[in-house]
Short mmCIF file of C-alpha atoms in Angstrom, two decimals:
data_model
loop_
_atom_site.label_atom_id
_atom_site.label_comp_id
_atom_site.label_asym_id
_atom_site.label_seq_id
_atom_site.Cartn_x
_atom_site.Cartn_y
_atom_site.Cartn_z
CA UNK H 1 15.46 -6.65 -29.47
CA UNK H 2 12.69 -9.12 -28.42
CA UNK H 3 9.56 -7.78 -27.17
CA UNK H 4 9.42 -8.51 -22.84
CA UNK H 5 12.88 -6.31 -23.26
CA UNK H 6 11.39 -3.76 -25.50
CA UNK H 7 7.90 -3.34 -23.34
CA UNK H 8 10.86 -3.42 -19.82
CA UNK H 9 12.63 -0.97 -21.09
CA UNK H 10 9.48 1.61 -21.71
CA UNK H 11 7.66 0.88 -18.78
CA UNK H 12 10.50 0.85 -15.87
CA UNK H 13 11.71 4.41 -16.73
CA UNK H 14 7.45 4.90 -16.66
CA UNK H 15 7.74 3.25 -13.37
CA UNK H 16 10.64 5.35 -11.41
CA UNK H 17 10.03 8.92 -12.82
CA UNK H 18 5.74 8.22 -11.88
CA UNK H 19 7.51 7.58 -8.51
CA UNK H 20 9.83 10.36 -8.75
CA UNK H 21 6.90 12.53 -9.98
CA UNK H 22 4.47 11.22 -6.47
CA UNK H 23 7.67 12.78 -4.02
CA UNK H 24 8.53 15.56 -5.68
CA UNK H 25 4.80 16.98 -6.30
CA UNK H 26 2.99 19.36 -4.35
CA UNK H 27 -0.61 18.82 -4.84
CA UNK H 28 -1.83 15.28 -3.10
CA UNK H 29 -4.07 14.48 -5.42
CA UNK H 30 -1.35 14.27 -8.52
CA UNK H 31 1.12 12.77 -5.78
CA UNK H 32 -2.37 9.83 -5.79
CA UNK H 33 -2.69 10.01 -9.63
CA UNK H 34 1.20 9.29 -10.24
CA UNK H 35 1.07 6.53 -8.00
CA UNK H 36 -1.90 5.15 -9.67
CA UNK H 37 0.10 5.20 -13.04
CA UNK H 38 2.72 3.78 -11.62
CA UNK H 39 0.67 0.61 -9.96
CA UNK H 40 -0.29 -0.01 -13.45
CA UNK H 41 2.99 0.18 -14.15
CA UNK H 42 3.63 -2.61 -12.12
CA UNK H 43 1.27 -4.54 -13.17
CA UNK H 44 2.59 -4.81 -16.51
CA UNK H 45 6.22 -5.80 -15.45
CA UNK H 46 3.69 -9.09 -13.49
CA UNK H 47 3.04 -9.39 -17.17
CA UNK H 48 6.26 -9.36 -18.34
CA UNK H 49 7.48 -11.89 -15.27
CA UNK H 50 4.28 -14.30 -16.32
CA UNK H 51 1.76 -13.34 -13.63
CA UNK H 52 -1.71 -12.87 -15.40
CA UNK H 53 -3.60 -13.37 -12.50
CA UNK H 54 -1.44 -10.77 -10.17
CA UNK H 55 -1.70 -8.41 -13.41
CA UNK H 56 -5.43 -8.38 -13.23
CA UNK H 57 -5.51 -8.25 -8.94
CA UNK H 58 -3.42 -5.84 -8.86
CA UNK H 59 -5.01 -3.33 -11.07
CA UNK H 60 -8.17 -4.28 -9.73
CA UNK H 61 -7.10 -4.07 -5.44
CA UNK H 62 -4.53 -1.32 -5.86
CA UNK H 63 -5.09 0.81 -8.97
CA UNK H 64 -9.16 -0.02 -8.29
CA UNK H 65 -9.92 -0.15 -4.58
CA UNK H 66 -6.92 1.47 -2.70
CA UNK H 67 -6.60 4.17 -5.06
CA UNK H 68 -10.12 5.05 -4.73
CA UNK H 69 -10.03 4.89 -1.23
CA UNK H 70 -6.95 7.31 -1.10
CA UNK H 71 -8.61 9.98 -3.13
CA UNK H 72 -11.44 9.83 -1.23
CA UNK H 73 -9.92 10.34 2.18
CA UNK H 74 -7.68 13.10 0.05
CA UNK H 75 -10.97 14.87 -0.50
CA UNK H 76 -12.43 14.18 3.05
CA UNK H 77 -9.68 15.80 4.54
CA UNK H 78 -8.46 18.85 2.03
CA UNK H 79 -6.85 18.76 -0.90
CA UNK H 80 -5.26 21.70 -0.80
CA UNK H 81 -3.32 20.85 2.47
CA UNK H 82 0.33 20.38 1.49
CA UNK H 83 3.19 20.07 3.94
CA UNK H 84 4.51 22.63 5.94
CA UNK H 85 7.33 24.76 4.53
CA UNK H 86 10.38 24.46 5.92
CA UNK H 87 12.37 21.73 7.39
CA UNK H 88 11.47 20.47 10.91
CA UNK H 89 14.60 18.89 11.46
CA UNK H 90 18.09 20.37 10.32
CA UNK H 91 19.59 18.54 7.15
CA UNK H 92 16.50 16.40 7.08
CA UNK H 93 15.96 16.34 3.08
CA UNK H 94 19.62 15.85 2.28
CA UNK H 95 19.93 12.76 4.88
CA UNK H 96 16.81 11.54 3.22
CA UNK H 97 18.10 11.61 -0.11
CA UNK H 98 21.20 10.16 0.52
CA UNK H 99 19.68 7.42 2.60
CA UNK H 100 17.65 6.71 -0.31
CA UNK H 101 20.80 6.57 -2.83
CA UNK H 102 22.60 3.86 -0.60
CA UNK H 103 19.71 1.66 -0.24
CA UNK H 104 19.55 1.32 -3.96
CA UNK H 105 23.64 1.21 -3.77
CA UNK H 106 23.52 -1.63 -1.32
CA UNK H 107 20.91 -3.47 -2.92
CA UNK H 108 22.40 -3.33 -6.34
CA UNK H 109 25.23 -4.63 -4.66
CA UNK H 110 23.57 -7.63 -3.05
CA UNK H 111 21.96 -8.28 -6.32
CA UNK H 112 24.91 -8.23 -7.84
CA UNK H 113 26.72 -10.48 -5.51
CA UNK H 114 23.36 -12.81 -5.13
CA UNK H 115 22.35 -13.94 -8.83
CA UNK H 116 24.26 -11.31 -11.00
CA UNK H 117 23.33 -8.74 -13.73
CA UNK H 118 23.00 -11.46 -16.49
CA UNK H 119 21.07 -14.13 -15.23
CA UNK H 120 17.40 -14.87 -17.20
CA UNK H 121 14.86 -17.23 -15.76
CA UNK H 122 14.78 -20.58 -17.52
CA UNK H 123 11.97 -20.90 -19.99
CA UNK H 124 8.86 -23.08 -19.81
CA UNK H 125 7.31 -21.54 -17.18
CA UNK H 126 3.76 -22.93 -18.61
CA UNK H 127 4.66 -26.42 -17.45
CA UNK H 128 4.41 -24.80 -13.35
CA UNK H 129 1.31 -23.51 -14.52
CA UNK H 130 -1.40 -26.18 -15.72
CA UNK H 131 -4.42 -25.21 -16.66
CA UNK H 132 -3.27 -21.56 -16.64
CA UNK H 133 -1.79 -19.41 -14.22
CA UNK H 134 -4.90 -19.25 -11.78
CA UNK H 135 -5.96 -22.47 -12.04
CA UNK H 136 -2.36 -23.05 -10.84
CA UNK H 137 -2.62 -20.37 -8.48
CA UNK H 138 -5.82 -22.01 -6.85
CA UNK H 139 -4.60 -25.02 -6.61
CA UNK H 140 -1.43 -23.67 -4.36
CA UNK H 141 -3.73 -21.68 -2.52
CA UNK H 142 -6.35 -24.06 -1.11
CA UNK H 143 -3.94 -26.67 -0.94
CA UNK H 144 -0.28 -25.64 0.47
CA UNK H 145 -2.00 -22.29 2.26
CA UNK H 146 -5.49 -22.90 2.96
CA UNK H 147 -4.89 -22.14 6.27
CA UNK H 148 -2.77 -18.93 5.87
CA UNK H 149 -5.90 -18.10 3.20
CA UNK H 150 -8.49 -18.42 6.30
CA UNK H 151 -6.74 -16.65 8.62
CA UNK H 152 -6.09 -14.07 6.22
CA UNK H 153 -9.90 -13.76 6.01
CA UNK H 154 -10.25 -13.28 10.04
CA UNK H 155 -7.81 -10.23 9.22
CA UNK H 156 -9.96 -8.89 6.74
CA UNK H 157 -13.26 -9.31 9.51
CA UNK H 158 -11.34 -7.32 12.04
CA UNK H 159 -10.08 -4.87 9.82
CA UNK H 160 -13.62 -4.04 8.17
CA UNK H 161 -14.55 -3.94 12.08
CA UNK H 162 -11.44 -1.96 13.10
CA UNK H 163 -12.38 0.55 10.08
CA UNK H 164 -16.33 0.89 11.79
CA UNK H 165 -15.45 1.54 15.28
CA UNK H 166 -12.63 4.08 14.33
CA UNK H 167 -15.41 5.75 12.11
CA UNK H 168 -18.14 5.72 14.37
CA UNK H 169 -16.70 7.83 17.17
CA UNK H 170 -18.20 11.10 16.80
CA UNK H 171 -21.84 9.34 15.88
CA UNK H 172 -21.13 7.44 18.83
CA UNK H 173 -20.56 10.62 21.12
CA UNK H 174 -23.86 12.70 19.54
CA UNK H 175 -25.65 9.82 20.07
CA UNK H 176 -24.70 10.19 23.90
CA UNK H 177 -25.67 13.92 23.67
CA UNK H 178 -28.73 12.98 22.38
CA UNK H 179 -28.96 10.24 25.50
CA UNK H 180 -28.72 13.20 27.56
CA UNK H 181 -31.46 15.31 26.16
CA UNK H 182 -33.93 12.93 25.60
CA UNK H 183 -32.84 11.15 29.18
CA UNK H 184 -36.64 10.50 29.92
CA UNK H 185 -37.40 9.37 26.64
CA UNK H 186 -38.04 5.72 25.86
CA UNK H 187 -34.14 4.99 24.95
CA UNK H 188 -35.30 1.75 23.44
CA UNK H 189 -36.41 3.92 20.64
CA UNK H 190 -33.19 4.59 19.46
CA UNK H 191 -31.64 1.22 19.65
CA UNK H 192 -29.39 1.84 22.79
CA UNK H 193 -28.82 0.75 26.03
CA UNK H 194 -28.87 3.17 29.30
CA UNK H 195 -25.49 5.58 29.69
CA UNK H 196 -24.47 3.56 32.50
CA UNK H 197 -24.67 0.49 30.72
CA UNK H 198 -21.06 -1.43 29.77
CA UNK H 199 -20.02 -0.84 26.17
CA UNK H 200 -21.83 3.26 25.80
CA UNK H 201 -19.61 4.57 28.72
CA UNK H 202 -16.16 5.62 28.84
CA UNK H 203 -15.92 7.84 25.24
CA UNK H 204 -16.81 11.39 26.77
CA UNK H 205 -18.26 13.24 24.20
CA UNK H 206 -16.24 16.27 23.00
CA UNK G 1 11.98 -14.79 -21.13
CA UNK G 2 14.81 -12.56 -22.13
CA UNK G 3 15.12 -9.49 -19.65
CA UNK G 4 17.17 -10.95 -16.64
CA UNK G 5 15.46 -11.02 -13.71
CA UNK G 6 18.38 -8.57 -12.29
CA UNK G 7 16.62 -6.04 -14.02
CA UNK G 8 12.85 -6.15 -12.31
CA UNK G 9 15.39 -6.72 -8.96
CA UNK G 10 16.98 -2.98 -10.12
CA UNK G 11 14.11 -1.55 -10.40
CA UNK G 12 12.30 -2.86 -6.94
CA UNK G 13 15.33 -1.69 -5.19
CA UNK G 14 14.96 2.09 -6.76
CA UNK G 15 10.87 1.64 -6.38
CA UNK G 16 11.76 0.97 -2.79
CA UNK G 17 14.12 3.69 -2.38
CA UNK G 18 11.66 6.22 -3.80
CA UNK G 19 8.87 5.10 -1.08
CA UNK G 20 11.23 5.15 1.38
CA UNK G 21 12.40 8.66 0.37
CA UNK G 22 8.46 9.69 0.63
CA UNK G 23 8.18 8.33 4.00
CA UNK G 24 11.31 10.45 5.12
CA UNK G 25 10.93 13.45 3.17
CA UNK G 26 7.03 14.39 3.52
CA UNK G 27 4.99 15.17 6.71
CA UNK G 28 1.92 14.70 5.70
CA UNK G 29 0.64 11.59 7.12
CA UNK G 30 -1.43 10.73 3.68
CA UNK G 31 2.15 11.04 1.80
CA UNK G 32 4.05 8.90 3.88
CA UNK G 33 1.31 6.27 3.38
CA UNK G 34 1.85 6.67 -0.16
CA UNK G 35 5.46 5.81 -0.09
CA UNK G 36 4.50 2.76 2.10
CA UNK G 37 2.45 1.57 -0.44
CA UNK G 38 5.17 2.05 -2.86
CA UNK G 39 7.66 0.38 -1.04
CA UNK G 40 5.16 -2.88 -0.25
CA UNK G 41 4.61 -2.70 -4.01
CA UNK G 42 8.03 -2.88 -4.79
CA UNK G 43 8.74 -5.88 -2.15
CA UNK G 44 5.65 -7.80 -4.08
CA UNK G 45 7.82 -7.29 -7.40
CA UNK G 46 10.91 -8.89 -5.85
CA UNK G 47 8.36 -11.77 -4.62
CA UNK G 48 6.93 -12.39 -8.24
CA UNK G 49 10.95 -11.53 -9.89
CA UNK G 50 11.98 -14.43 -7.67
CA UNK G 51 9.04 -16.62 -8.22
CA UNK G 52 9.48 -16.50 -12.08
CA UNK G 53 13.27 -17.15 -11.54
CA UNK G 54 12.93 -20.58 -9.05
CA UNK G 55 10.09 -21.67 -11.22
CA UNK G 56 7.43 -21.62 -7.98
CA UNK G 57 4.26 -20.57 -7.44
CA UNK G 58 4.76 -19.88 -4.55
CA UNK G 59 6.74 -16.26 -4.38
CA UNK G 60 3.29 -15.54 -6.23
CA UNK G 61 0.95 -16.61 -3.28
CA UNK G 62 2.86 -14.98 -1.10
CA UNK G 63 2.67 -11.37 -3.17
CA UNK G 64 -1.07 -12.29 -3.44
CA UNK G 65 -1.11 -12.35 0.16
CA UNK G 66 0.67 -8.97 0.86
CA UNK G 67 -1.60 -7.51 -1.06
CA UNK G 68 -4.76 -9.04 0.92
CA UNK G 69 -3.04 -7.74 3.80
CA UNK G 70 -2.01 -4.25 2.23
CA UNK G 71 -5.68 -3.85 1.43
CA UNK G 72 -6.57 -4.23 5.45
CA UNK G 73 -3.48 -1.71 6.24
CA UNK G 74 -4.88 0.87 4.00
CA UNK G 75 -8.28 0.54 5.81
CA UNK G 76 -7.47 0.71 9.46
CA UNK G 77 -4.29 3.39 8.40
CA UNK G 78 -6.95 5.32 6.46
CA UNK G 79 -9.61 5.23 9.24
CA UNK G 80 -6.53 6.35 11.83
CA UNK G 81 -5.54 9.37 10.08
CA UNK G 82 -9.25 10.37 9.44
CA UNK G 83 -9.71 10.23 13.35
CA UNK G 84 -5.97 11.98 14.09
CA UNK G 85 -7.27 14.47 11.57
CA UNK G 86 -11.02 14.62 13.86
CA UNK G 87 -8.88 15.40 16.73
CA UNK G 88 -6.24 17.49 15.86
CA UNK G 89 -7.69 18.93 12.58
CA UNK G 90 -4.23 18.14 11.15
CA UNK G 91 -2.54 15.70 9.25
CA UNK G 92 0.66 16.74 9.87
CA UNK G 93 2.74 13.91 11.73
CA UNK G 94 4.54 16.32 13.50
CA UNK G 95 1.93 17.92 14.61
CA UNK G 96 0.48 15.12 16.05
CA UNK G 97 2.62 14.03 18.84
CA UNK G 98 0.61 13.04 21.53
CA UNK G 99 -0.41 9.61 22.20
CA UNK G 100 -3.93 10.38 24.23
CA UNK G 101 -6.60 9.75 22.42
#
């Protein structure tokens, strides 16, 4: 049994029952830690399907940064706040699960009937990649989509922004209280304009 | 290379299934962004599968840019749910069922 089969075969069972493990568990902070395992999981079979570079980014973004950024919302918020018991909708759970059964049916299916159970990527997958894989990478990326690449980076701006202004509401609204209190105050002083200036109106403060 | 590429396929489709089985099966709105994530992960291992099969770079670029732009979901989605939760002091999606702010 060569190796890529032998490190498949450990790591994709690894893979589904981490995923299994992040539905079925109660606590949302193992549901987080299962997922992590199985991002890492992942990342191996980019290993396996000769993807160094998306190995390494995705370890870094997801396992690293969204991971992180999970937990710490889990924390913000309560860890010990599971889901309601009981079913909100009748037969919810079992239409789930069988939903979820014929997705993998009909995909396995369309597999099937699209490039079959048998058929292995042709070797020499080194000559696609000179220089090494990111070198390769780059040179795709800033030539064939520099331009998705920039605007990708405009989505990043407004989503850093988007992140700030969705954060900033309640700061926003004491800041306003303390408007009001201090309304003969020099409001210069705190780096605002006047309540009835465009931009500070229109949030009422709770 | 000797797994076939069928194989990561198999298992994308079942990763997929799984997140989409989280979505549908838990309420809380942090869960169901976990199986989102899930299921984008398993779409980026179909990408890269495919890539490796066709002998392109380019099923790669475009998995490095899902990820670029699942990094930007998770922010804003993140930052929503923390303000749903400073409103309604839930995060319960069916709790949460009104659109005003």
């Amino acid at each position: 049994m060569p190796l890529d089969n032998v490190v498949f075969w450990v790591f994709a069972p690894l893979s589904v029952a981490t995923a299994i493990g992040m539905i079925v568990v109660r606590n949302a902070v193992h549901a987080a830690l299962f997922l992590v395992v199985n991002f890492f999981t992942i990342a191996v079979m980019y290993l396996l399907l000769d993807a160094p570079f998306l190995f390494a980014v995705q370890i870094v973004v997801y396992a690293g940064a969204i991971m992180v950024l999970f937990l710490f919302v889990i924390m913000l918020l309560g860890v010990d706040r599971g889901d309601a018991p009981g079913e909100r909708l009748l037969g919810q759970r079992t239409t789930a699960v069988i939903l979820a059964v014929a997705i993998v049916a009909e995909l396995a299916t369309a597999i099937r009937a699209g490039i079959g159970f048998t058929t292995r990527a042709p070797g020499g997958f080194d000559a696609v990649n000179p220089g090494g894989n990111p070198s390769a990478l780059a040179d795709v990326l800033f030539r064939d989509y520099f331009f998705p690449f920039e605007v990708t980076s405009i989505l990043l701006i407004v989503a850093a922004v988007a992140a700030m202004v969705l954060a900033l509401r309640r700061s926003k609204s004491l800041s306003q209280r303390e408007i009001e209190t201090h309304a003969g105050d020099d409001l210069e002083a705190y780096g605002l304009a006047a309540p009835g200036a465009p931009g500070t109106v229109g949030e009422p403060s709770r | 290379m000797r797994t076939p590429v069928a194989y990561f396929l198999l298992l994308s489709a079942i990763l997929f299934s799984l997140g989409t089985a989280s979505v549908l099966l838990r309420r809380n709105a942090l869960r169901i962004f976990m199986g989102v994530e899930l299921q984008l992960n398993a779409v980026n291992l179909t990408l890269v599968a495919f890539s490796r099969m066709h002998m392109e770079l380019d099923g790669q670029i475009l998995a490095f840019f899902s990820m670029v732009v699942a990094a930007a979901e998770v922010v804003v989605g993140l930052a929503i749910i923390v303000a749903v939760f400073r409103r309604t002091s839930t995060t319960d999606v069916d709790r949460a069922s009104v659109l005003r702010g």
